[in-house]
Structures are given as structure tokens and as C-alpha cells.
mmCIF file of C-alpha atoms in Angstrom:
data_model
loop_
_atom_site.group_PDB
_atom_site.id
_atom_site.type_symbol
_atom_site.label_atom_id
_atom_site.label_comp_id
_atom_site.label_asym_id
_atom_site.label_seq_id
_atom_site.Cartn_x
_atom_site.Cartn_y
_atom_site.Cartn_z
ATOM 1 C CA MET A 1 16.011 -45.574 -42.098
ATOM 2 C CA ARG A 2 17.952 -43.586 -39.546
ATOM 3 C CA LYS A 3 14.756 -41.837 -38.466
ATOM 4 C CA CYS A 4 12.813 -45.177 -38.025
ATOM 5 C CA GLN A 5 15.493 -46.257 -35.955
ATOM 6 C CA LEU A 6 15.510 -43.230 -33.737
ATOM 7 C CA CYS A 7 11.640 -43.352 -33.545
ATOM 8 C CA ALA A 8 11.884 -47.089 -32.319
ATOM 9 C CA TYR A 9 14.568 -46.014 -29.749
ATOM 10 C CA VAL A 10 12.279 -43.249 -28.448
ATOM 11 C CA LEU A 11 9.506 -45.622 -28.164
ATOM 12 C CA LEU A 12 11.247 -48.134 -25.978
ATOM 13 C CA VAL A 13 12.261 -45.535 -23.702
ATOM 14 C CA LEU A 14 9.053 -44.067 -23.108
ATOM 15 C CA ILE A 15 7.549 -47.538 -22.514
ATOM 16 C CA SER A 16 10.373 -48.405 -20.052
ATOM 17 C CA GLN A 17 9.829 -45.111 -18.151
ATOM 18 C CA SER A 18 6.005 -45.859 -18.089
ATOM 19 C CA TYR A 19 6.521 -49.289 -16.598
ATOM 20 C CA THR A 20 8.905 -47.653 -13.930
ATOM 21 C CA ILE A 21 6.305 -45.076 -13.099
ATOM 22 C CA SER A 22 3.631 -47.499 -12.703
ATOM 23 C CA ASP A 23 5.692 -49.868 -10.537
ATOM 24 C CA PHE A 24 6.564 -47.009 -8.220
ATOM 25 C CA ALA A 25 2.969 -45.846 -8.047
ATOM 26 C CA ASN A 26 2.014 -49.533 -7.341
ATOM 27 C CA ARG A 27 4.725 -49.929 -4.598
ATOM 28 C CA GLY A 28 3.882 -46.580 -3.096
ATOM 29 C CA GLY A 29 0.017 -47.296 -3.339
ATOM 30 C CA GLU A 30 0.570 -50.569 -1.613
ATOM 31 C CA THR A 31 2.524 -49.132 1.333
ATOM 32 C CA VAL A 32 -0.127 -46.452 1.722
ATOM 33 C CA LYS A 33 -2.930 -48.980 1.363
ATOM 34 C CA LYS A 34 -1.353 -50.873 4.148
ATOM 35 C CA SER A 35 -1.493 -47.865 6.487
ATOM 36 C CA CYS A 36 -5.416 -48.047 6.369
ATOM 37 C CA SER A 37 -7.353 -48.869 9.647
ATOM 38 C CA ASP A 38 -9.809 -51.684 10.078
ATOM 39 C CA ASN A 39 -12.859 -49.184 9.698
ATOM 40 C CA GLU A 40 -11.339 -47.711 6.378
ATOM 41 C CA TYR A 41 -10.523 -48.877 2.825
ATOM 42 C CA TRP A 42 -8.169 -47.819 -0.077
ATOM 43 C CA ASN A 43 -10.099 -45.901 -2.576
ATOM 44 C CA GLY A 44 -7.665 -45.866 -5.393
ATOM 45 C CA LYS A 45 -6.856 -41.986 -5.297
ATOM 46 C CA GLY A 46 -3.960 -42.114 -2.772
ATOM 47 C CA PHE A 47 -5.781 -42.186 0.570
ATOM 48 C CA CYS A 48 -8.251 -44.119 2.656
ATOM 49 C CA CYS A 49 -11.770 -43.593 3.085
ATOM 50 C CA ASP A 50 -13.934 -44.661 5.974
ATOM 51 C CA ARG A 51 -16.392 -47.888 5.567
ATOM 52 C CA CYS A 52 -20.088 -47.636 5.933
ATOM 53 C CA HIS A 53 -21.792 -48.860 9.046
ATOM 54 C CA PRO A 54 -23.749 -52.347 8.994
ATOM 55 C CA GLY A 55 -26.964 -51.742 7.241
ATOM 56 C CA PHE A 56 -25.556 -49.042 4.781
ATOM 57 C CA LYS A 57 -24.091 -49.252 1.241
ATOM 58 C CA LEU A 58 -21.674 -46.836 -0.197
ATOM 59 C CA LYS A 59 -23.151 -44.259 -2.353
ATOM 60 C CA GLU A 60 -20.059 -41.949 -3.009
ATOM 61 C CA LYS A 61 -16.543 -42.353 -1.806
ATOM 62 C CA CYS A 62 -14.724 -39.737 0.175
ATOM 63 C CA PRO A 63 -13.691 -36.835 -2.199
ATOM 64 C CA GLU A 64 -10.492 -36.186 -0.370
ATOM 65 C CA PRO A 65 -8.734 -37.143 3.004
ATOM 66 C CA ASN A 66 -10.207 -36.314 6.196
ATOM 67 C CA THR A 67 -13.705 -36.239 4.691
ATOM 68 C CA ARG A 68 -16.493 -39.027 5.050
ATOM 69 C CA SER A 69 -17.850 -41.337 2.663
ATOM 70 C CA GLU A 70 -21.467 -41.046 1.628
ATOM 71 C CA CYS A 71 -23.581 -43.987 2.503
ATOM 72 C CA GLU A 72 -27.326 -45.032 2.349
ATOM 73 C CA ILE A 73 -29.373 -47.512 4.007
ATOM 74 C CA CYS A 74 -30.084 -50.777 2.440
ATOM 75 C CA GLU A 75 -33.628 -51.171 0.671
ATOM 76 C CA ALA A 76 -36.247 -53.268 2.150
ATOM 77 C CA GLY A 77 -35.811 -56.894 1.537
ATOM 78 C CA THR A 78 -31.768 -56.437 1.499
ATOM 79 C CA TYR A 79 -29.142 -56.480 4.188
ATOM 80 C CA LEU A 80 -25.531 -55.768 5.128
ATOM 81 C CA ASP A 81 -24.468 -57.413 8.403
ATOM 82 C CA ASN A 82 -20.826 -55.926 8.469
ATOM 83 C CA SER A 83 -18.900 -52.436 8.043
ATOM 84 C CA ASN A 84 -18.319 -52.381 4.111
ATOM 85 C CA TYR A 85 -17.947 -50.274 1.068
ATOM 86 C CA ASN A 86 -20.020 -52.317 -1.154
ATOM 87 C CA GLU A 87 -22.294 -50.489 -3.642
ATOM 88 C CA ASN A 88 -25.181 -53.115 -3.168
ATOM 89 C CA CYS A 89 -26.740 -54.900 -0.471
ATOM 90 C CA PHE A 90 -27.351 -58.774 -0.278
ATOM 91 C CA ARG A 91 -30.908 -60.123 -0.585
ATOM 92 C CA CYS A 92 -32.474 -61.478 2.504
ATOM 93 C CA LYS A 93 -33.297 -65.358 2.430
ATOM 94 C CA GLU A 94 -36.697 -66.430 1.864
ATOM 95 C CA CYS A 95 -38.501 -69.199 4.005
ATOM 96 C CA ASN A 96 -40.407 -70.713 1.154
ATOM 97 C CA LYS A 97 -39.380 -74.321 1.588
ATOM 98 C CA PRO A 98 -42.101 -76.914 2.604
ATOM 99 C CA HIS A 99 -42.771 -77.204 6.306
ATOM 100 C CA SER A 100 -40.369 -73.993 6.771
ATOM 101 C CA LYS A 101 -41.363 -70.999 8.874
ATOM 102 C CA GLU A 102 -39.795 -67.742 9.835
ATOM 103 C CA ILE A 103 -37.778 -67.565 12.861
ATOM 104 C CA SER A 104 -36.601 -63.931 12.910
ATOM 105 C CA PRO A 105 -37.429 -61.347 10.250
ATOM 106 C CA CYS A 106 -35.060 -59.688 7.588
ATOM 107 C CA THR A 107 -33.777 -56.238 8.759
ATOM 108 C CA PHE A 108 -31.292 -53.796 6.935
ATOM 109 C CA LYS A 109 -28.679 -55.192 9.420
ATOM 110 C CA SER A 110 -29.376 -58.927 9.524
ATOM 111 C CA ASN A 111 -30.619 -61.661 7.192
ATOM 112 C CA ARG A 112 -33.949 -63.806 7.581
ATOM 113 C CA VAL A 113 -33.486 -66.736 9.817
ATOM 114 C CA CYS A 114 -35.544 -69.686 8.760
ATOM 115 C CA GLY A 115 -36.556 -72.784 10.728
ATOM 116 C CA CYS A 116 -38.994 -75.733 10.417
ATOM 117 C CA ASP A 117 -42.296 -76.799 11.669
ATOM 118 C CA PRO A 118 -42.605 -79.422 14.731
ATOM 119 C CA ARG A 119 -41.614 -82.953 13.798
ATOM 120 C CA TYR A 120 -39.070 -81.403 11.129
ATOM 121 C CA TYR A 121 -35.415 -80.236 11.261
ATOM 122 C CA TYR A 122 -33.248 -77.960 9.280
ATOM 123 C CA LYS A 123 -30.921 -79.782 6.910
ATOM 124 C CA LYS A 124 -27.995 -77.953 5.031
ATOM 125 C CA LEU A 125 -27.856 -79.327 1.363
ATOM 126 C CA GLY A 126 -24.825 -76.917 0.390
ATOM 127 C CA ASP A 127 -23.793 -73.440 0.994
ATOM 128 C CA LEU A 128 -27.096 -71.745 -0.203
ATOM 129 C CA THR A 129 -29.520 -74.742 -0.311
ATOM 130 C CA TRP A 130 -31.462 -76.392 2.566
ATOM 131 C CA GLU A 131 -34.630 -78.193 3.263
ATOM 132 C CA CYS A 132 -37.124 -79.245 6.220
ATOM 133 C CA LYS A 133 -36.549 -82.916 6.605
ATOM 134 C CA GLU A 134 -38.930 -85.004 8.774
ATOM 135 C CA CYS A 135 -37.573 -86.107 12.255
ATOM 136 C CA LYS A 136 -36.514 -89.644 12.706
ATOM 137 C CA LYS A 137 -38.601 -92.243 14.503
ATOM 138 C CA CYS A 138 -37.140 -94.375 16.924
ATOM 139 C CA GLY A 139 -37.847 -98.238 16.210
ATOM 140 C CA LEU A 140 -38.826 -101.143 18.445
ATOM 141 C CA GLY A 141 -36.728 -101.670 21.593
ATOM 142 C CA GLN A 142 -35.372 -97.912 21.194
ATOM 143 C CA GLN A 143 -35.921 -94.718 23.138
ATOM 144 C CA LYS A 144 -34.672 -91.179 22.289
ATOM 145 C CA ALA A 145 -31.396 -90.139 23.263
ATOM 146 C CA VAL A 146 -31.453 -86.761 21.647
ATOM 147 C CA GLU A 147 -34.508 -84.598 20.585
ATOM 148 C CA CYS A 148 -35.216 -83.462 17.077
ATOM 149 C CA THR A 149 -34.809 -79.741 17.412
ATOM 150 C CA GLY A 150 -33.180 -76.903 15.053
ATOM 151 C CA GLU A 151 -30.576 -78.493 12.848
ATOM 152 C CA GLN A 152 -30.399 -81.498 15.020
ATOM 153 C CA ASN A 153 -32.116 -84.963 13.995
ATOM 154 C CA THR A 154 -33.651 -87.394 16.229
ATOM 155 C CA GLN A 155 -30.837 -89.712 18.019
ATOM 156 C CA CYS A 156 -32.020 -93.164 19.422
ATOM 157 C CA ARG A 157 -30.319 -95.685 21.506
ATOM 158 C CA CYS A 158 -31.531 -99.060 22.785
ATOM 159 C CA LYS A 159 -33.418 -99.517 25.981
ATOM 160 C CA ASP A 160 -32.018 -101.239 29.260
ATOM 161 C CA ASN A 161 -31.233 -104.951 28.682
ATOM 162 C CA HIS A 162 -31.575 -104.641 24.772
ATOM 163 C CA TYR A 163 -29.034 -104.905 21.910
ATOM 164 C CA PRO A 164 -28.866 -103.361 18.349
ATOM 165 C CA VAL A 165 -29.775 -105.475 15.611
ATOM 166 C CA LYS A 166 -27.282 -105.180 12.625
ATOM 167 C CA GLY A 167 -28.788 -103.577 9.339
ATOM 168 C CA LYS A 168 -32.265 -102.720 11.141
ATOM 169 C CA ASN A 169 -33.683 -99.639 13.131
ATOM 170 C CA VAL A 170 -34.657 -101.897 16.051
ATOM 171 C CA CYS A 171 -33.246 -103.282 19.346
ATOM 172 C CA GLU A 172 -34.226 -106.841 20.763
ATOM 173 C CA PRO A 173 -33.985 -107.874 24.279
ATOM 174 C CA CYS A 174 -31.317 -109.917 25.890
ATOM 175 C CA VAL A 175 -32.229 -113.431 26.601
ATOM 176 C CA LYS A 176 -29.236 -115.485 26.460
ATOM 177 C CA CYS A 177 -25.300 -114.809 26.950
ATOM 178 C CA GLN A 178 -23.707 -113.300 23.702
ATOM 179 C CA GLU A 179 -21.339 -110.440 22.882
ATOM 180 C CA GLU A 180 -24.094 -107.839 23.053
ATOM 181 C CA CYS A 181 -25.396 -109.215 26.417
ATOM 182 C CA GLN A 182 -22.407 -109.522 28.607
ATOM 183 C CA HIS A 183 -24.398 -108.994 31.808
ATOM 184 C CA LEU A 184 -26.091 -112.530 31.340
ATOM 185 C CA CYS A 185 -22.533 -114.121 31.199
ATOM 186 C CA VAL A 186 -21.859 -113.511 34.752
ATOM 187 C CA SER A 187 -20.899 -116.520 36.960
ATOM 188 C CA SER A 188 -23.682 -117.891 38.951
ATOM 189 C CA THR A 189 -21.515 -117.986 42.194
ATOM 190 C CA PRO A 190 -23.270 -115.823 44.773
ATOM 191 C CA ARG A 191 -21.115 -112.941 45.903
ATOM 192 C CA ASN A 192 -20.347 -112.236 49.680
ATOM 193 C CA PRO A 193 -23.209 -109.945 50.971
ATOM 194 C CA VAL A 194 -22.014 -106.422 51.617
ATOM 195 C CA LYS A 195 -22.179 -105.490 55.199
ATOM 196 C CA SER A 196 -24.744 -102.958 56.029
ATOM 197 C CA ALA A 197 -23.782 -99.696 57.379
ATOM 198 C CA SER A 198 -23.897 -99.506 61.188
ATOM 199 C CA PRO A 199 -27.403 -98.211 62.395
ATOM 200 C CA THR A 200 -25.723 -95.774 64.780
ATOM 201 C CA SER A 201 -24.369 -93.620 61.861
ATOM 202 C CA PRO A 202 -27.246 -93.079 59.577
ATOM 203 C CA PRO A 203 -26.536 -91.422 56.158
ATOM 204 C CA GLY A 204 -27.264 -87.657 56.226
ATOM 205 C CA THR A 205 -26.470 -87.192 59.821
ATOM 206 C CA LEU A 206 -23.315 -84.814 59.322
ATOM 207 C CA PRO A 207 -25.119 -82.545 56.658
ATOM 208 C CA GLN A 208 -27.920 -81.875 59.303
ATOM 209 C CA ILE A 209 -25.340 -80.975 61.913
ATOM 210 C CA LEU A 210 -23.567 -78.720 59.828
ATOM 211 C CA VAL A 211 -26.459 -76.569 58.540
ATOM 212 C CA PRO A 212 -27.401 -75.128 62.034
ATOM 213 C CA VAL A 213 -23.639 -74.828 63.054
ATOM 214 C CA CYS A 214 -22.734 -72.876 59.913
ATOM 215 C CA ALA A 215 -26.023 -70.568 60.531
ATOM 216 C CA PHE A 216 -24.872 -69.831 64.076
ATOM 217 C CA ILE A 217 -21.339 -68.960 63.203
ATOM 218 C CA THR A 218 -22.728 -66.581 60.314
ATOM 219 C CA VAL A 219 -25.175 -64.884 62.928
ATOM 220 C CA ILE A 220 -22.250 -64.333 65.454
ATOM 221 C CA ALA A 221 -19.912 -63.140 62.846
ATOM 222 C CA LEU A 222 -22.503 -60.537 61.388
ATOM 223 C CA GLY A 223 -23.120 -59.459 65.006
ATOM 224 C CA VAL A 224 -19.479 -58.769 65.694
ATOM 225 C CA PHE A 225 -19.054 -56.849 62.389
ATOM 226 C CA MET A 226 -22.082 -54.439 63.350
ATOM 227 C CA LEU A 227 -20.712 -53.906 66.744
ATOM 228 C CA TYR A 228 -17.229 -52.933 65.338
ATOM 229 C CA GLU A 229 -18.897 -50.547 62.713
ATOM 230 C CA GLY A 230 -21.223 -49.105 65.504
ATOM 231 C CA ILE A 231 -17.991 -48.410 67.711
ATOM 232 C CA ARG A 232 -16.003 -47.012 64.870
ATOM 233 C CA LEU A 233 -18.589 -44.687 63.826
ATOM 234 C CA TRP A 234 -19.101 -43.306 67.477
ATOM 235 C CA LYS A 235 -15.498 -42.835 67.662
ATOM 236 C CA LYS A 236 -15.476 -41.066 64.529
ATOM 237 C CA LYS A 237 -18.356 -38.561 65.616
ATOM 238 C CA ARG A 238 -16.597 -37.884 68.891
ATOM 239 C CA LEU A 239 -13.292 -36.981 67.075
ATOM 240 C CA VAL A 240 -15.193 -34.667 64.861
ATOM 241 C CA LYS A 241 -17.082 -33.154 67.675
ATOM 242 C CA ALA A 242 -13.848 -32.379 69.534
ATOM 243 C CA LEU A 243 -12.294 -30.787 66.585
ATOM 244 C CA SER A 244 -15.421 -28.499 66.135
ATOM 245 C CA SER A 245 -15.349 -27.652 69.705
ATOM 246 C CA GLN A 246 -11.669 -26.780 69.651
ATOM 247 C CA GLU A 247 -12.138 -24.485 66.553
ATOM 248 C CA SER A 248 -15.017 -22.723 68.068
ATOM 249 C CA SER A 249 -13.311 -21.795 71.302
ATOM 250 C CA PRO A 250 -10.980 -18.621 71.273
ATOM 251 C CA ALA A 251 -7.175 -19.288 71.440
ATOM 252 C CA SER A 252 -4.360 -16.935 71.553
ATOM 253 C CA GLU A 253 -1.732 -17.110 68.682
ATOM 254 C CA ASP A 254 0.920 -18.610 70.942
ATOM 255 C CA GLN A 255 -1.540 -21.255 72.111
ATOM 256 C CA THR A 256 -0.668 -24.949 70.799
ATOM 257 C CA LEU A 257 -3.602 -27.352 70.114
ATOM 258 C CA ILE A 258 -3.108 -30.749 70.891
ATOM 259 C CA ILE A 259 -5.512 -33.663 69.996
ATOM 260 C CA THR A 260 -5.021 -37.300 71.012
ATOM 261 C CA VAL A 261 -6.025 -39.653 68.576
ATOM 262 C CA GLN A 262 -6.650 -43.130 69.348
ATOM 263 C CA PRO A 263 -4.939 -45.897 67.314
ATOM 264 C CA ASP A 264 -8.277 -47.211 65.939
ATOM 265 C CA THR A 265 -9.043 -43.739 64.481
ATOM 266 C CA ILE A 266 -5.686 -43.037 63.044
ATOM 267 C CA HIS A 267 -6.987 -44.000 59.462
ATOM 268 C CA GLU A 268 -10.128 -41.725 59.886
ATOM 269 C CA SER A 269 -7.912 -38.620 60.122
ATOM 270 C CA VAL A 270 -5.897 -39.211 56.923
ATOM 271 C CA PRO A 271 -8.405 -36.990 54.835
ATOM 272 C CA PHE A 272 -7.468 -34.120 57.117
ATOM 273 C CA THR A 273 -3.731 -34.348 56.538
ATOM 274 C CA ASN A 274 -3.676 -35.222 52.777
ATOM 275 C CA GLN A 275 -5.583 -32.236 51.444
ATOM 276 C CA PRO A 276 -4.335 -31.022 47.976
ATOM 277 C CA CYS A 277 -3.998 -27.261 49.452
ATOM 278 C CA GLU A 278 -2.617 -26.879 52.809
ATOM 279 C CA THR A 279 -3.001 -23.666 54.752
ATOM 280 C CA GLU A 280 -0.130 -21.799 55.783
ATOM 281 C CA GLN A 281 0.701 -21.136 59.495
ATOM 282 C CA ASN A 282 -0.234 -17.618 59.361
ATOM 283 C CA GLY A 283 -3.815 -18.543 58.615
ATOM 284 C CA LYS A 284 -3.828 -17.046 54.997
ATOM 285 C CA LEU A 285 -6.141 -18.654 52.440
ATOM 286 C CA PRO A 286 -4.386 -21.072 49.904
ATOM 287 C CA ASP A 287 -3.448 -19.915 46.442
ATOM 288 C CA CYS A 288 -5.070 -23.146 44.936
ATOM 289 C CA VAL A 289 -7.665 -21.457 42.398
ATOM 290 C CA PRO A 290 -6.644 -23.232 38.988
ATOM 291 C CA ARG A 291 -6.472 -21.014 35.686
ATOM 292 C CA GLU A 292 -9.887 -21.321 33.707
ATOM 293 C CA ILE A 293 -9.430 -23.366 30.738
ATOM 294 C CA LYS A 294 -11.631 -22.935 27.805
ATOM 295 C CA ILE A 295 -13.421 -25.798 26.344
ATOM 296 C CA HIS A 296 -12.933 -24.579 22.711
ATOM 297 C CA GLU A 297 -9.204 -23.913 23.324
ATOM 298 C CA PHE A 298 -8.569 -27.376 24.765
ATOM 299 C CA PHE A 299 -10.629 -29.419 22.105
ATOM 300 C CA TYR A 300 -8.764 -27.591 19.120
ATOM 301 C CA PHE A 301 -5.481 -28.197 20.629
ATOM 302 C CA VAL A 302 -6.317 -32.025 21.087
ATOM 303 C CA LEU A 303 -7.612 -32.209 17.578
ATOM 304 C CA ASP A 304 -4.158 -31.058 16.172
ATOM 305 C CA GLU A 305 -2.224 -33.426 18.841
ATOM 306 C CA VAL A 306 -4.088 -36.890 18.531
ATOM 307 C CA PRO A 307 -3.922 -39.075 15.441
ATOM 308 C CA ILE A 308 -7.156 -39.413 13.549
ATOM 309 C CA GLY A 309 -6.846 -43.246 13.515
ATOM 310 C CA ARG A 310 -6.695 -43.512 17.307
ATOM 311 C CA PHE A 311 -9.366 -40.865 17.958
ATOM 312 C CA LYS A 312 -12.381 -43.277 18.311
ATOM 313 C CA GLU A 313 -10.465 -45.531 20.624
ATOM 314 C CA LEU A 314 -9.659 -42.376 23.037
ATOM 315 C CA VAL A 315 -13.327 -41.145 23.143
ATOM 316 C CA ARG A 316 -14.414 -44.929 23.839
ATOM 317 C CA ARG A 317 -11.780 -45.134 26.677
ATOM 318 C CA LEU A 318 -13.341 -41.679 27.912
ATOM 319 C CA GLY A 319 -16.958 -43.239 28.216
ATOM 320 C CA VAL A 320 -18.485 -41.835 25.096
ATOM 321 C CA SER A 321 -21.102 -44.401 23.854
ATOM 322 C CA GLU A 322 -21.091 -46.040 20.328
ATOM 323 C CA GLN A 323 -24.533 -44.644 19.566
ATOM 324 C CA ASN A 324 -23.045 -40.943 20.099
ATOM 325 C CA ILE A 325 -19.947 -41.696 18.145
ATOM 326 C CA GLU A 326 -22.248 -42.873 15.260
ATOM 327 C CA ARG A 327 -24.448 -39.987 15.605
ATOM 328 C CA ALA A 328 -21.640 -37.397 15.492
ATOM 329 C CA GLU A 329 -20.285 -39.060 12.232
ATOM 330 C CA GLN A 330 -23.644 -39.097 10.564
ATOM 331 C CA ASP A 331 -24.120 -35.376 11.703
ATOM 332 C CA HIS A 332 -20.705 -34.050 10.400
ATOM 333 C CA ARG A 333 -18.925 -35.347 7.325
ATOM 334 C CA ASN A 334 -16.017 -33.556 8.144
ATOM 335 C CA CYS A 335 -13.679 -35.750 10.580
ATOM 336 C CA LYS A 336 -12.804 -32.790 12.724
ATOM 337 C CA ASP A 337 -16.081 -31.753 13.176
ATOM 338 C CA ALA A 338 -17.394 -34.967 14.055
ATOM 339 C CA HIS A 339 -14.433 -35.475 16.674
ATOM 340 C CA TYR A 340 -15.088 -32.205 18.261
ATOM 341 C CA GLN A 341 -18.793 -33.168 18.786
ATOM 342 C CA MET A 342 -17.555 -36.399 20.347
ATOM 343 C CA LEU A 343 -15.223 -34.460 22.775
ATOM 344 C CA LYS A 344 -18.377 -32.121 23.617
ATOM 345 C CA VAL A 345 -20.131 -35.160 24.577
ATOM 346 C CA TRP A 346 -17.579 -36.098 26.840
ATOM 347 C CA SER A 347 -17.196 -32.848 28.647
ATOM 348 C CA ASP A 348 -20.803 -32.440 28.925
ATOM 349 C CA SER A 349 -20.887 -35.750 30.854
ATOM 350 C CA GLY A 350 -18.584 -34.346 33.611
ATOM 351 C CA SER A 351 -19.269 -31.960 36.462
ATOM 352 C CA GLY A 352 -17.364 -28.791 37.550
ATOM 353 C CA GLY A 353 -16.030 -25.908 35.590
ATOM 354 C CA GLY A 354 -18.871 -24.156 34.143
ATOM 355 C CA SER A 355 -20.534 -24.299 30.779
ATOM 356 C CA ASN A 356 -17.574 -23.188 28.832
ATOM 357 C CA VAL A 357 -14.790 -24.163 31.480
ATOM 358 C CA LEU A 358 -13.058 -27.469 31.614
ATOM 359 C CA PRO A 359 -12.144 -28.436 35.221
ATOM 360 C CA CYS A 360 -8.323 -29.533 35.696
ATOM 361 C CA HIS A 361 -9.288 -33.046 36.839
ATOM 362 C CA ARG A 362 -11.030 -33.720 33.936
ATOM 363 C CA ILE A 363 -7.837 -32.775 31.873
ATOM 364 C CA GLN A 364 -5.669 -34.883 34.084
ATOM 365 C CA MET A 365 -8.049 -37.827 33.366
ATOM 366 C CA PHE A 366 -7.766 -37.319 29.660
ATOM 367 C CA VAL A 367 -3.793 -37.277 29.993
ATOM 368 C CA ASP A 368 -3.985 -40.637 31.864
ATOM 369 C CA THR A 369 -6.141 -42.109 29.373
ATOM 370 C CA LEU A 370 -3.592 -40.923 26.344
ATOM 371 C CA LYS A 371 -0.814 -42.533 28.455
ATOM 372 C CA ASP A 372 -2.661 -45.909 28.842
ATOM 373 C CA MET A 373 -2.951 -45.743 25.146
ATOM 374 C CA CYS A 374 0.707 -45.373 24.733
ATOM 375 C CA LEU A 375 0.315 -41.937 23.352
ATOM 376 C CA VAL A 376 3.061 -40.556 25.591
ATOM 377 C CA ASN A 377 4.115 -37.507 23.573
ATOM 378 C CA CYS A 378 0.303 -36.281 22.946
ATOM 379 C CA ALA A 379 -0.105 -36.545 26.651
ATOM 380 C CA ASP A 380 3.215 -34.726 27.424
ATOM 381 C CA ASN A 381 2.177 -31.935 25.047
ATOM 382 C CA ILE A 382 -1.353 -31.490 26.490
ATOM 383 C CA GLU A 383 0.024 -31.768 30.036
ATOM 384 C CA ASN A 384 2.525 -28.847 29.411
ATOM 385 C CA ARG A 385 0.201 -26.698 27.625
ATOM 386 C CA PHE A 386 -2.591 -26.699 30.262
ATOM 387 C CA LEU A 387 -1.843 -28.524 33.379
ATOM 388 C CA SER A 388 1.753 -27.242 34.179
ATOM 389 C CA GLN A 389 0.335 -23.667 33.976
ATOM 390 C CA ASP A 390 -2.157 -24.525 36.472
ATOM 391 C CA THR A 391 0.573 -26.196 38.731
ATOM 392 C CA SER A 392 2.818 -23.052 38.349
ATOM 393 C CA ALA A 393 -0.231 -20.633 39.070
ATOM 394 C CA SER A 394 -0.860 -22.399 42.493
ATOM 395 C CA HIS A 395 2.496 -21.926 43.772
#
């Protein structure tokens, strides 16, 4: 008897512990599940997997974190029009109703669109049922207000000086004063004739005068603008010529060069004074050559800093097209390899630095993009790792 009681007690303890563990796992799983992004799904194994692209169905879930799911294209006659993790595709609609026709074909990304022959319109009977119904014909004394096309049936209205007959699809002409023909109930007392407009101010005179005046003003403004631009360019060329002549003429070390700049050309000389590397007074060349930054060194550092869930947003902001992003994901099942290929596409689209060297202005653009995405810590780490060294090397 005591052994049975002991066995029952042990069984109750094990059951309560199993419920506790399952509740904890459910709560933990729900927390992790909520952290999946819009292009991912919870695979039930403790981590998120990426969804398949439109037109592809799920063949195999990702085996572990940071790996891609295996997807395959929908068979002929089926489609999936959204990113998904479905194991089967939807079957396309058939345009087999009487008087129906195909508007657009079935593809692996979109369903077939059906329409109706002329003089018929598309009418939905339910969520999945439909038919082609004959268009309504206007009755006697009526005229078309809305044409029969697409999913819209013909709408009719009464002709002028007609009224609708209740219960019938006809309109009859107004012949006496009644509720539907109020215009026949007007008093027969003649109204005061409206005075005609003065013959000295015929309608349309004002627009006829404004058109040539506006054209004349436009021509004058265009001429003034072209004259201003010509004078500005002439002054700029004269200034450049004066500077080049002063540089070519010999001058002693103690000679001071004075150039008088007219007020209109002050803004033209700004690029000469705001150069990023100013020469020293003794004529030595500036020490402004930045350190060469290897592309693979920069890429692997970025892959460790930028969160995986924000990486597609980053490369989209950097100008990488959706086609290149999808191609990188299809070519590389591992996320880091796919992200490395996206960065390679971005670096190849720029200029300067050589085939294996990344110029500093491209890295600065990269850092500014991260700050716009509110990834300030990532931007500061990359800036301290690469740009700060270039700045210190230039002093």
C-alpha cells in the first residue's frame, strides 16, 4: 500500500514538471517567434527561417540559424503571389464559363484573370464563383449613363424632358405639370429680359490680349537670363586666365600676390578656398594620401557589425537592386556569403580605389547610411576602425 502511494506521488511530480517545462518552452518560443522579421517565419525548432519568394514553394526548412530555406518554383498551372512558406502552390483559375475569355495568363507568380465577351459583364456570385451576365438594355425613353464593361452593368437614365415610370424599365415624356415634371409648373408671367452685354466689350477680348503680353514678357526674361549667364561666364574665364598668368610668371619668395575679385565673382572662387587638402606656405605637397583599405577587410568587419535582420534594408539604401539581392540569395545559401555578394555588388558600382581597394568617400557614405538607419553604434565602430586612421594619417 505504501509503495503504491509512493509511486502515485512520483507520477504526480513528473506530470507537474512536464507541464512546467512545456509552459516555459511555449513562453520562450512565443518570445523568439515574435522576434522574426516580416520575411521570416518560426520553424518550430527554436529559430527563424527565411520565407520563399513569390512563385516558389517551400521544399525544405532551413536546418540551422543563418542558413536559407530550400524553395522550388511552382508547377505549371499553379501560382503563389506572396512571400510564403507554403508546401503547395494554389491552382490557377479556369476561364471556362459561358461567354468568358482570358484577360491575362496564369504564371507562377500570378493567377489567371478572366473577363467576359462584349455585351456581357463579370458578376461575382461568391468568394470563388462567378459568371458572365448579359448587359442590361435601356428601355424606351432612356439613355445610357454608364457603359457595360468589366464588372459594371449598364446604368440607364431618363432622357431630357422625360420621367421614370414606377415598376417599368421605361421613361415617358412630360406633357403636363406633375411631381416628376416640375419644369412645366412654372408661372406663365414673362420674366424681365436680361440686358445684353455691351457691344464695346465682347467676350474673349481679355484672354486675347493676355496671350501676346505673356509671350513678350517670357522672351524678355529669357534674353536677360542669357545675357547674365554670358557675362558671368566671361568674368569667370577672365579670372581663371589672370590666375594662370600669375602662376606662370616668376616671382620672388618675398613677393605678395594680390588678386582683386569683383563682387559678382566671389562665389565662383569658393572652390579654390575650400579644398580638403590645403597646401602649406613653404610650397610643400600636402600629406593627404589616405590609407588603402582592402575590400575584404572592410566587408568582413561590416558583416560582424550590422544585424542580419537590417542587412537588406542597408544594401537597398546603398542602391543595390532587388534583382541583385535575390540573385545573391539564390546563389549562396549561407546568409553571410549572400550578404558578402551584396556588398561586392555595391563596391563594384562605385569608382576609385582600384579593384581591391575601397576609397574613403565610399566608406563615409556607408557610415552616413547606417546613421540614417539609426544604427549609430555600428556606424561609430566602422568609422573608428577605418576613417579615424585615415584622418590621423593625413595630419
